C-alpha positions in Angstrom: 27.0 -32.2 -91.3 24.9 -29.1 -90.9 22.4 -28.6 -88.0 19.6 -29.4 -90.4 20.7 -32.8 -91.6 18.4 -35.5 -90.2 16.3 -32.8 -88.4 13.2 -35.0 -88.7 14.7 -38.4 -89.5 14.4 -38.1 -93.2 17.3 -38.4 -95.7 15.8 -36.5 -98.6 15.6 -33.1 -97.0 17.0 -29.9 -98.7 17.7 -28.0 -95.6 15.7 -25.1 -96.8 13.0 -23.2 -95.1 10.8 -20.5 -96.8 9.6 -17.6 -94.6 6.5 -16.0 -96.1 6.1 -12.4 -94.9 9.3 -10.5 -94.3 8.2 -7.8 -91.9 10.1 -7.4 -88.6 9.0 -10.7 -87.3 9.6 -12.6 -90.5 13.1 -11.1 -90.8 13.9 -12.1 -87.2 12.6 -15.7 -87.8 14.7 -15.9 -91.0 17.8 -14.7 -89.1 17.3 -17.3 -86.3 16.7 -20.2 -88.8 19.8 -19.2 -90.8 21.9 -19.0 -87.6 20.8 -22.5 -86.8 22.2 -23.8 -90.1 19.2 -23.7 -92.4 19.1 -22.2 -95.9 16.4 -19.5 -95.8 14.3 -18.0 -98.6 12.5 -14.9 -97.5 9.3 -14.1 -99.4 7.4 -10.8 -99.6 5.1 -9.0 -102.0 6.8 -5.6 -101.4 9.5 -5.0 -104.1 11.6 -2.7 -101.9 11.7 -5.4 -99.1 12.6 -8.1 -101.5 15.3 -6.0 -103.3 16.9 -5.0 -100.0 16.9 -8.5 -98.5 18.3 -10.0 -101.8 21.4 -7.8 -101.3 21.9 -9.2 -97.8 20.5 -6.1 -96.0 17.4 -5.6 -93.9 14.8 -2.9 -94.6 13.9 -2.6 -90.9 17.0 -2.4 -88.7 15.1 -2.2 -85.4 15.7 -5.7 -84.1 19.1 -6.3 -82.3 21.2 -9.0 -84.0 19.0 -9.5 -87.1 20.9 -7.4 -89.6 24.2 -9.2 -88.8 22.7 -12.7 -89.1 21.0 -11.9 -92.4 24.2 -10.4 -93.8 26.3 -13.4 -92.6 23.9 -16.0 -94.1 23.7 -14.0 -97.4 27.5 -14.0 -97.6 27.5 -17.8 -97.2 24.8 -18.2 -99.9 22.3 -19.4 -97.3 19.9 -16.6 -97.6 18.0 -15.1 -100.5 14.7 -13.2 -101.1 12.0 -13.4 -103.7 8.5 -12.3 -104.5 7.7 -15.8 -106.0 5.9 -17.7 -103.2 5.4 -20.7 -105.4 9.0 -21.1 -106.4 10.1 -20.7 -102.8 7.7 -23.3 -101.5 8.8 -25.8 -104.2 12.4 -25.9 -103.0 11.7 -25.9 -99.3 11.2 -28.6 -96.7 9.4 -26.2 -94.4 7.2 -23.2 -95.2 6.6 -20.7 -92.4 3.5 -18.4 -92.9 3.9 -15.1 -91.0 1.7 -12.9 -93.3 -0.2 -10.4 -91.1 -3.9 -10.9 -90.5 -5.4 -7.5 -89.7 -9.0 -6.3 -89.1 -11.6 -4.9 -91.5 -13.3 -1.6 -90.8 -16.0 -3.6 -88.8 -13.3 -5.4 -86.7 -13.5 -8.8 -88.5 -10.4 -10.7 -89.8 -9.3 -9.5 -93.2 -8.1 -12.6 -95.0 -7.2 -11.1 -98.3 -3.4 -11.0 -97.9 -3.0 -14.4 -96.2 -5.4 -16.2 -98.5 -3.5 -15.0 -101.5 -0.2 -15.9 -100.0 -1.5 -19.4 -99.0 -2.9 -19.9 -102.5 0.5 -19.1 -104.1 2.4 -21.3 -101.6 0.0 -24.2 -102.3 0.9 -24.2 -105.9 4.5 -25.0 -105.0 4.0 -27.6 -102.4 5.6 -31.0 -103.0 5.0 -34.3 -101.1 6.5 -34.2 -97.6 6.5 -30.4 -97.2 5.6 -29.1 -93.8 3.6 -25.9 -93.7 3.4 -24.0 -90.4 1.2 -21.0 -89.7 2.7 -18.5 -87.2 0.3 -15.7 -88.0 -2.2 -15.3 -85.1 -5.5 -16.9 -86.3 -9.0 -17.4 -85.1 -9.5 -20.9 -83.6 -9.9 -23.6 -86.3 -8.5 -21.6 -89.2 -5.4 -23.8 -89.7 -7.5 -26.9 -90.1 -10.7 -25.6 -91.6 -9.6 -22.7 -93.7 -6.0 -23.1 -94.8 -5.9 -26.9 -94.9 -8.6 -27.1 -97.7 -7.1 -24.0 -99.4 -3.7 -25.6 -99.6 -5.2 -28.9 -100.8 -7.0 -27.3 -103.6 -4.0 -25.3 -104.7 -1.5 -28.1 -104.5 -3.6 -31.2 -105.4 -2.0 -32.9 -102.4 -3.8 -34.3 -99.3 -3.1 -32.7 -95.9 -1.8 -35.0 -93.2 0.0 -37.5 -95.6 3.7 -37.3 -94.9 4.7 -39.3 -98.0 2.4 -38.3 -100.8 0.8 -35.2 -99.3 1.9 -32.3 -97.0 1.9 -31.7 -93.3 0.2 -28.8 -91.6 0.7 -27.3 -88.1 0.2 -24.1 -86.2 2.7 -22.4 -83.9 2.0 -18.9 -82.7 4.7 -16.2 -82.7 5.1 -15.0 -79.1 7.5 -12.2 -79.4 7.5 -8.4 -79.0 9.0 -5.7 -81.3 12.5 -4.7 -80.3 13.4 -8.0 -78.6 12.4 -10.8 -81.0 15.5 -12.8 -80.9 15.7 -12.6 -77.2 12.0 -13.7 -76.9 12.6 -16.6 -79.3 15.2 -17.9 -76.9 13.1 -17.3 -73.8 9.5 -18.4 -74.2 8.3 -22.0 -74.8 7.5 -22.6 -78.4 3.9 -23.9 -78.7 3.2 -26.4 -81.5 0.0 -28.1 -82.6 -0.6 -30.0 -85.8 -3.7 -31.1 -87.6 -2.6 -34.7 -86.9 0.2 -36.5 -85.0 2.6 -36.6 -87.9 2.3 -32.9 -88.5 2.8 -32.2 -84.8 5.9 -34.4 -84.6 7.5 -32.9 -87.7 6.8 -29.3 -86.6 8.2 -30.1 -83.1 11.4 -31.6 -84.7 11.8 -28.4 -86.9 11.5 -26.0 -84.0 13.8 -28.1 -81.8 16.4 -27.8 -84.6 16.3 -24.0 -84.7 15.4 -22.8 -81.2 17.2 -23.0 -77.8 13.9 -22.6 -75.9 11.6 -25.4 -74.9 9.3 -26.7 -77.6 5.8 -27.8 -76.2 3.8 -30.1 -78.3 0.1 -29.4 -77.9 -2.7 -31.9 -78.7 -4.1 -30.0 -81.7 -3.7 -27.0 -83.9 -6.8 -25.5 -82.3 -5.2 -25.7 -78.8 -2.1 -23.8 -80.1 -4.3 -21.2 -81.9 -6.4 -20.7 -78.7 -3.3 -20.4 -76.5 -2.2 -17.3 -78.4 -5.6 -15.7 -78.4 -6.0 -16.5 -74.7 -2.7 -14.9 -73.6 -3.2 -11.7 -75.7 -6.9 -11.4 -74.7 -6.0 -11.8 -71.1 -3.7 -8.8 -71.3 -6.4 -6.7 -73.0 -9.0 -7.7 -70.4 -6.5 -7.1 -67.5 -5.7 -3.6 -68.8 -9.4 -2.9 -69.2 -9.9 -3.9 -65.6 -7.0 -1.7 -64.5 -8.5 1.3 -66.4 -11.8 0.8 -64.6 -10.0 0.5 -61.3 -8.3 3.8 -62.2 -11.7 5.4 -62.5 -12.7 4.2 -59.1 -9.4 5.5 -57.7 -10.0 9.0 -59.1 -13.4 9.1 -57.5 -12.1 7.8 -54.2 -9.1 10.2 -54.2 -6.5 7.5 -53.9 -3.4 6.7 -56.1 -4.1 3.8 -58.4 -0.4 2.9 -58.6 -0.2 2.5 -54.8 -3.4 0.4 -55.0 -2.0 -1.9 -57.7 1.3 -2.3 -56.0 -0.4 -3.2 -52.8 -2.8 -5.6 -54.4 -0.1 -7.3 -56.4 1.9 -8.1 -53.3 -0.6 -11.0 -53.0 0.7 -13.8 -55.3 -2.6 -14.4 -57.0 -3.1 -10.8 -58.1 -1.5 -9.7 -61.3 -3.2 -6.3 -62.1 -1.6 -4.5 -65.1 -1.1 -0.8 -65.4 -3.8 1.6 -66.5 -3.2 4.1 -69.3 -4.8 5.7 -72.4 -5.8 2.3 -73.8 -4.0 -0.4 -75.8 -2.0 -0.1 -79.0 0.2 -2.2 -81.2 -0.3 -5.1 -83.6 -1.5 -7.6 -81.1 -3.3 -6.7 -77.9 -6.1 -4.5 -79.4 -6.5 -6.8 -82.4 -6.6 -10.4 -81.4 -9.6 -10.3 -79.0 -11.6 -9.6 -82.1 -10.4 -12.9 -83.6 -11.7 -14.7 -80.6 -15.0 -12.8 -80.8 -15.7 -13.1 -84.5 -14.1 -16.5 -85.1 -16.9 -18.3 -83.2 -19.8 -17.9 -85.6 -23.1 -17.7 -83.7 -21.7 -18.8 -80.4 -22.6 -17.1 -77.1 -21.1 -13.6 -76.8 -17.9 -13.1 -74.9 -19.2 -10.3 -72.6 -16.1 -9.8 -70.5 -13.9 -9.5 -73.5 -16.2 -7.1 -75.2 -16.5 -5.0 -72.1 -12.7 -4.7 -71.8 -12.4 -3.6 -75.4 -14.9 -0.9 -74.8 -13.2 0.2 -71.5 -9.9 0.5 -73.3 -11.3 2.3 -76.3 -13.1 4.9 -74.1 -9.9 6.0 -72.3 -8.9 8.6 -74.8 -12.3 10.3 -74.8 -12.3 10.3 -71.0 -8.8 11.8 -70.9 -9.8 14.7 -73.2 -12.9 15.3 -71.2 -10.8 15.5 -68.1 -8.5 18.0 -69.8 -11.5 20.1 -70.8 -12.7 20.1 -67.2 -9.5 21.9 -66.2 -8.7 24.2 -69.2 -12.2 24.6 -70.6 -13.1 24.7 -74.3 -10.2 23.4 -76.5 -11.3 25.2 -79.7 -8.3 27.0 -81.3 -6.1 26.3 -78.3 -2.7 24.6 -78.7 -2.2 21.2 -77.1 1.0 19.2 -77.1 1.0 15.4 -77.4 4.3 13.7 -76.4 4.8 10.2 -77.8 3.2 8.9 -80.9 4.4 5.3 -81.3 2.3 2.7 -79.6 5.1 2.0 -77.1 8.1 4.1 -76.2 11.3 2.9 -77.8 9.5 1.0 -80.6 9.3 2.8 -84.0 5.8 1.7 -84.9 2.5 3.5 -84.7 0.2 0.5 -85.3 -3.1 1.1 -83.5 -1.3 3.7 -81.3 -3.6 5.5 -79.0 -1.9 8.7 -80.1 -3.8 8.5 -83.4 -7.2 8.4 -81.6 -5.9 11.1 -79.2 -5.0 13.5 -82.1 -8.3 12.8 -83.8 -10.3 13.5 -80.6 -8.4 16.7 -79.8 -8.9 17.9 -83.4 -12.6 17.0 -83.3 -12.9 19.3 -80.2 -11.1 22.1 -82.1 -7.7 21.9 -80.5 -4.5 22.9 -82.4 -2.5 19.8 -81.9 1.3 19.8 -81.7 3.2 16.5 -81.3 6.6 15.1 -80.8 8.2 11.7 -80.7 12.0 11.2 -80.7 11.6 8.2 -83.1 9.6 10.1 -85.8 10.6 12.9 -88.2 8.6 16.1 -88.4 7.2 14.9 -91.7 6.0 11.7 -90.1 4.3 13.7 -87.3 2.5 15.8 -89.8 1.2 12.7 -91.7 -0.3 11.6 -88.4 -2.4 14.8 -88.2 -0.4 17.1 -85.9 2.0 19.9 -86.4 5.6 19.0 -85.5 7.0 20.3 -82.2 10.8 20.7 -81.8 12.0 19.2 -78.5 13.2 22.0 -76.2 11.5 24.8 -78.1 9.2 27.3 -76.5 5.5 26.5 -77.0 2.2 28.2 -76.2 0.5 24.9 -75.4 -2.0 25.1 -72.6 -1.9 21.4 -72.0 0.6 18.6 -72.4 -0.4 15.0 -72.8 2.1 12.2 -72.5 1.0 9.2 -74.6 4.1 7.1 -74.0 6.3 6.5 -71.0 9.5 7.7 -72.7 12.1 8.6 -70.0 12.8 11.7 -72.1 9.7 13.4 -70.8 11.0 13.5 -67.2 13.7 15.9 -68.3 11.5 18.4 -70.0 11.8 22.1 -69.0 8.3 23.2 -68.1 9.5 26.8 -68.2 9.4 26.5 -72.0 5.6 26.5 -71.8 4.6 29.9 -70.3 0.9 29.3 -70.9 0.8 25.7 -69.6 -2.2 25.0 -67.4 -2.3 21.2 -67.3 0.0 18.1 -67.5 -1.9 14.9 -68.3 0.3 12.0 -67.5 -1.2 9.3 -69.8 1.2 6.5 -68.7 1.7 7.5 -65.1 5.4 7.9 -65.7 5.9 11.4 -64.4 5.0 11.0 -60.7 8.4 12.3 -59.6 8.4 15.4 -61.8 8.4 18.7 -59.9 5.1 20.4 -60.7 4.8 24.2 -60.3 2.0 25.3 -57.9 0.0 26.9 -60.7 0.1 23.8 -62.9 -2.6 21.0 -62.6 -1.4 17.4 -62.8 -3.7 14.6 -63.8 -2.6 11.0 -64.0 -4.6 7.9 -65.0 -6.1 7.0 -61.6 -4.8 10.1 -59.8 -6.2 13.6 -60.1 -4.1 16.0 -58.2 -0.3 16.6 -57.8 2.5 14.4 -59.1 4.9 15.3 -56.3 3.4 13.5 -53.4 0.9 16.1 -52.2 -2.6 15.0 -51.3 -4.6 14.5 -54.5 -8.0 16.1 -55.0 -10.6 13.8 -53.7 -13.3 15.4 -55.9 -15.7 15.9 -52.9 
């Protein structure tokens, strides 16, 4: 008897789950489900991803434990990959939708990819199939957008466990670089469009996860929970960035202030920086804003988005206040991924930083240990070789990579300013002739009294 037999009390199950969208998260989900005993079909529209996975290999080997699990399941004939959404859905008990939902140029949800995937899945649904959306969605989309779409495509009724299909929402709550660990750590939130859908989805996740599974009252509650937790982080960082501005004006160290404030158990102030990057935190507040039609504006959320967006421009202005006009002057940016140690540049503030520096005429050099020189050039900067001598007059750290703490400042004979964009270099020895600026501290990094700006 496999782990999947009788997972929901039915006898006619196939023990197969289709994962639609085989990016890093989809691969990790597939690995976890296969490890729990399910047969997994990975589905993607990118031929190179499908071809690689169909051979039992992963195209993105950045998640610990995923490659080994996919290879093992493939060797046991319990993992395959295809571009045929309809066929995969037709042979599965459960369909997991993890197709990305990104933003349009005007910051509204771009449904083109996920609508197309849902339409193709719908054509393969059979009575009794459970469809679960894990893609982060605006509130109400599971019920009001995708339920009707799947009904039209399948000819089946949603919410009917015998002659129709079941539908639920369960947000992914994981971070790049630690997906399998997060799957085992955080409660899995589940909300269906009806009781039967919630119960079936809860039974599925109980069969594949070691973490707690929380059944919420509705799909809308589960959708909102994900938007609430991610928007909270965006707003908190925006508040921290505004606190940093006050700290600079007052001549105090924002890190000291945050540490002191957070000693009170009801204070959970995040760290300031150059803004917010990644797939989630800068994106999902817009789902909350634009998914509500003509409802009252979310003024706090919108203000936080602006505060975070403005950080790059403020940083470059601070740099100019020290070194003067940047036109035709070399500036070095360290760290191009949205978070150190993660090989992704999605919404990285480095992209906005490079653009802003180039707009002001700077000659931008850049380095990231996770990116090749060709990749750096594609992002709009000339590639710097770590350890080489440079004529840069300013260095800006955009990530908190520990590598920066070991840099030899003697390699930069014309350096005038170090801008510590993640406040990670406070212990670095700064020569007397070099200006240090942190986010929320304008002065020296080595403990000397900062400039109060009086």
